[in-house]
PDB file of C-alpha atoms in Angstrom:
ATOM      1  CA  UNK A 137     -36.737  53.751 -40.027  1.00 47.00           C
ATOM      2  CA  UNK A 138     -38.928  55.968 -37.892  1.00 54.00           C
ATOM      3  CA  UNK A 139     -42.277  55.953 -39.272  1.00 58.00           C
ATOM      4  CA  UNK A 140     -44.883  58.473 -37.923  1.00 58.00           C
ATOM      5  CA  UNK A 141     -47.881  57.071 -36.375  1.00 60.00           C
ATOM      6  CA  UNK A 142     -51.217  56.444 -38.115  1.00 64.00           C
ATOM      7  CA  UNK A 143     -51.736  55.835 -42.039  1.00 74.00           C
ATOM      8  CA  UNK A 144     -49.285  56.538 -44.162  1.00 81.00           C
ATOM      9  CA  UNK A 145     -49.735  57.821 -47.700  1.00 88.00           C
ATOM     10  CA  UNK A 146     -47.097  56.779 -50.083  1.00 89.00           C
ATOM     11  CA  UNK A 147     -46.429  58.716 -53.293  1.00 91.00           C
ATOM     12  CA  UNK A 148     -44.183  57.468 -56.042  1.00 89.00           C
ATOM     13  CA  UNK A 149     -42.340  59.880 -58.337  1.00 90.00           C
ATOM     14  CA  UNK A 150     -42.591  58.172 -61.581  1.00 86.00           C
ATOM     15  CA  UNK A 151     -39.660  59.997 -63.623  1.00 88.00           C
ATOM     16  CA  UNK A 152     -36.130  58.970 -62.781  1.00 90.00           C
ATOM     17  CA  UNK A 153     -34.134  61.548 -60.612  1.00 91.00           C
ATOM     18  CA  UNK A 154     -30.257  62.031 -60.135  1.00 92.00           C
ATOM     19  CA  UNK A 155     -29.393  60.050 -57.389  1.00 92.00           C
ATOM     20  CA  UNK A 156     -26.453  62.670 -56.442  1.00 93.00           C
ATOM     21  CA  UNK A 157     -29.387  64.536 -54.936  1.00 93.00           C
ATOM     22  CA  UNK A 158     -29.535  64.276 -51.030  1.00 94.00           C
ATOM     23  CA  UNK A 159     -32.409  64.967 -48.635  1.00 93.00           C
ATOM     24  CA  UNK A 160     -32.418  68.930 -49.324  1.00 95.00           C
ATOM     25  CA  UNK A 161     -32.458  68.397 -53.028  1.00 96.00           C
ATOM     26  CA  UNK A 162     -35.161  65.965 -52.982  1.00 96.00           C
ATOM     27  CA  UNK A 163     -36.960  67.934 -50.683  1.00 95.00           C
ATOM     28  CA  UNK A 164     -36.488  70.747 -53.061  1.00 95.00           C
ATOM     29  CA  UNK A 165     -37.535  68.662 -56.103  1.00 94.00           C
ATOM     30  CA  UNK A 166     -41.069  67.436 -54.070  1.00 94.00           C
ATOM     31  CA  UNK A 167     -41.680  71.118 -53.304  1.00 94.00           C
ATOM     32  CA  UNK A 168     -41.007  72.743 -56.842  1.00 94.00           C
ATOM     33  CA  UNK A 169     -41.627  69.821 -59.636  1.00 90.00           C
ATOM     34  CA  UNK A 170     -44.381  67.625 -57.517  1.00 90.00           C
ATOM     35  CA  UNK A 171     -46.138  70.411 -55.968  1.00 92.00           C
ATOM     36  CA  UNK A 172     -46.180  68.697 -52.751  1.00 94.00           C
ATOM     37  CA  UNK A 173     -44.960  69.561 -49.206  1.00 95.00           C
ATOM     38  CA  UNK A 174     -42.082  67.333 -48.160  1.00 93.00           C
ATOM     39  CA  UNK A 175     -43.004  67.919 -44.599  1.00 93.00           C
ATOM     40  CA  UNK A 176     -46.248  66.557 -44.580  1.00 90.00           C
ATOM     41  CA  UNK A 177     -45.504  62.835 -43.266  1.00 85.00           C
ATOM     42  CA  UNK A 178     -46.004  61.664 -46.807  1.00 91.00           C
ATOM     43  CA  UNK A 179     -43.259  58.764 -47.878  1.00 92.00           C
ATOM     44  CA  UNK A 180     -41.791  60.023 -51.187  1.00 94.00           C
ATOM     45  CA  UNK A 181     -40.339  57.085 -53.235  1.00 93.00           C
ATOM     46  CA  UNK A 182     -37.660  57.807 -56.063  1.00 93.00           C
ATOM     47  CA  UNK A 183     -35.815  55.688 -58.491  1.00 89.00           C
ATOM     48  CA  UNK A 184     -32.648  55.924 -60.707  1.00 90.00           C
ATOM     49  CA  UNK A 185     -32.545  55.481 -64.417  1.00 88.00           C
ATOM     50  CA  UNK A 186     -31.437  51.830 -63.974  1.00 87.00           C
ATOM     51  CA  UNK A 187     -34.286  51.005 -61.433  1.00 85.00           C
ATOM     52  CA  UNK A 188     -31.665  48.958 -59.245  1.00 90.00           C
ATOM     53  CA  UNK A 189     -32.050  51.614 -56.583  1.00 93.00           C
ATOM     54  CA  UNK A 190     -34.647  53.560 -54.878  1.00 92.00           C
ATOM     55  CA  UNK A 191     -34.618  56.577 -52.477  1.00 95.00           C
ATOM     56  CA  UNK A 192     -37.310  57.326 -49.725  1.00 94.00           C
ATOM     57  CA  UNK A 193     -37.878  60.616 -48.053  1.00 95.00           C
ATOM     58  CA  UNK A 194     -39.862  61.243 -45.138  1.00 92.00           C
ATOM     59  CA  UNK A 195     -40.614  63.716 -42.516  1.00 91.00           C
ATOM     60  CA  UNK A 196     -40.932  61.749 -39.176  1.00 86.00           C
ATOM     61  CA  UNK A 197     -42.093  64.853 -37.220  1.00 85.00           C
ATOM     62  CA  UNK A 198     -38.414  65.787 -35.960  1.00 88.00           C
ATOM     63  CA  UNK A 199     -36.372  65.841 -39.111  1.00 90.00           C
ATOM     64  CA  UNK A 200     -36.192  64.345 -42.902  1.00 92.00           C
ATOM     65  CA  UNK A 201     -35.370  60.587 -43.071  1.00 92.00           C
ATOM     66  CA  UNK A 202     -33.453  59.545 -46.033  1.00 94.00           C
ATOM     67  CA  UNK A 203     -33.239  55.743 -46.942  1.00 93.00           C
ATOM     68  CA  UNK A 204     -31.312  54.361 -49.925  1.00 93.00           C
ATOM     69  CA  UNK A 205     -31.720  50.581 -51.220  1.00 92.00           C
ATOM     70  CA  UNK A 206     -29.815  49.072 -54.008  1.00 92.00           C
ATOM     71  CA  UNK A 207     -30.781  45.497 -55.194  1.00 89.00           C
ATOM     72  CA  UNK A 208     -27.968  43.088 -55.558  1.00 90.00           C
ATOM     73  CA  UNK A 209     -29.839  41.428 -58.754  1.00 89.00           C
ATOM     74  CA  UNK A 210     -32.508  42.360 -60.750  1.00 86.00           C
ATOM     75  CA  UNK A 211     -34.588  45.826 -60.532  1.00 86.00           C
ATOM     76  CA  UNK A 212     -37.304  47.450 -59.025  1.00 85.00           C
ATOM     77  CA  UNK A 213     -40.810  47.167 -60.808  1.00 81.00           C
ATOM     78  CA  UNK A 214     -41.603  50.598 -61.794  1.00 78.00           C
ATOM     79  CA  UNK A 215     -44.376  52.220 -63.727  1.00 71.00           C
ATOM     80  CA  UNK A 216     -43.748  53.747 -67.440  1.00 70.00           C
ATOM     81  CA  UNK A 217     -41.841  57.136 -67.355  1.00 65.00           C
ATOM     82  CA  UNK A 218     -43.729  60.061 -67.062  1.00 66.00           C
ATOM     83  CA  UNK A 219     -44.083  63.308 -65.091  1.00 66.00           C
ATOM     84  CA  UNK A 220     -45.761  63.532 -61.757  1.00 76.00           C
ATOM     85  CA  UNK A 221     -46.344  61.233 -59.133  1.00 83.00           C
ATOM     86  CA  UNK A 222     -48.490  57.683 -58.475  1.00 82.00           C
ATOM     87  CA  UNK A 223     -50.158  56.601 -55.037  1.00 83.00           C
ATOM     88  CA  UNK A 224     -49.411  53.172 -53.623  1.00 81.00           C
ATOM     89  CA  UNK A 225     -51.148  51.548 -50.544  1.00 79.00           C
ATOM     90  CA  UNK A 226     -48.709  50.666 -47.749  1.00 78.00           C
ATOM     91  CA  UNK A 227     -48.724  47.138 -48.748  1.00 77.00           C
ATOM     92  CA  UNK A 228     -47.729  47.880 -52.528  1.00 79.00           C
ATOM     93  CA  UNK A 229     -45.119  50.251 -50.960  1.00 80.00           C
ATOM     94  CA  UNK A 230     -43.751  47.598 -48.918  1.00 81.00           C
ATOM     95  CA  UNK A 231     -43.781  45.169 -51.983  1.00 81.00           C
ATOM     96  CA  UNK A 232     -42.100  47.602 -53.807  1.00 81.00           C
ATOM     97  CA  UNK A 233     -39.252  48.305 -51.233  1.00 81.00           C
ATOM     98  CA  UNK A 234     -38.712  44.379 -50.916  1.00 82.00           C
ATOM     99  CA  UNK A 235     -38.105  44.427 -54.786  1.00 80.00           C
ATOM    100  CA  UNK A 236     -41.268  42.469 -55.402  1.00 81.00           C
ATOM    101  CA  UNK A 237     -43.923  43.138 -58.308  1.00 76.00           C
ATOM    102  CA  UNK A 238     -46.196  45.851 -56.435  1.00 73.00           C
ATOM    103  CA  UNK A 239     -48.855  45.747 -58.976  1.00 73.00           C
ATOM    104  CA  UNK A 240     -49.755  42.199 -57.781  1.00 73.00           C
ATOM    105  CA  UNK A 241     -50.955  43.402 -54.251  1.00 75.00           C
ATOM    106  CA  UNK A 242     -54.416  44.436 -54.018  1.00 71.00           C
ATOM    107  CA  UNK A 243     -56.756  45.335 -51.065  1.00 67.00           C
ATOM    108  CA  UNK A 244     -59.886  43.208 -51.107  1.00 70.00           C
ATOM    109  CA  UNK A 245     -63.010  45.565 -51.661  1.00 74.00           C
ATOM    110  CA  UNK A 246     -65.033  45.262 -48.426  1.00 76.00           C
ATOM    111  CA  UNK A 247     -68.378  46.703 -48.370  1.00 81.00           C
ATOM    112  CA  UNK A 248     -69.131  49.153 -45.414  1.00 82.00           C
ATOM    113  CA  UNK A 249     -70.897  47.111 -42.397  1.00 83.00           C
ATOM    114  CA  UNK A 250     -74.405  48.049 -41.442  1.00 85.00           C
ATOM    115  CA  UNK A 251     -75.152  49.077 -37.902  1.00 82.00           C
ATOM    116  CA  UNK A 252     -77.756  47.422 -36.178  1.00 77.00           C
ATOM    117  CA  UNK A 253     -80.948  49.081 -35.159  1.00 71.00           C
TER     118      UNK A 253
END
């Protein structure tokens, strides 16, 4: 998958979606239901009801990229059903996509360095 340069913002749609939707249908869902710009270089993550498949939607600057993944065994760890989106760090998104428990991934809090005078 082509990832745009710089930090990547990841938003997870908490509510399951109809997995018959392609990139145009998911982009429309992002715009109308999630109230976000599908062409903003944000990685949007969607799931099906059974939680064994996910779809990733990303504008890479030249076109929409749609990736689908199905786990052979097990399910993706997902937050409770609801409306809206949830933000994940890049590390948490990586764990989610790998089928791991992303809720156990935490970035350490580091205090801002003080400049010498």
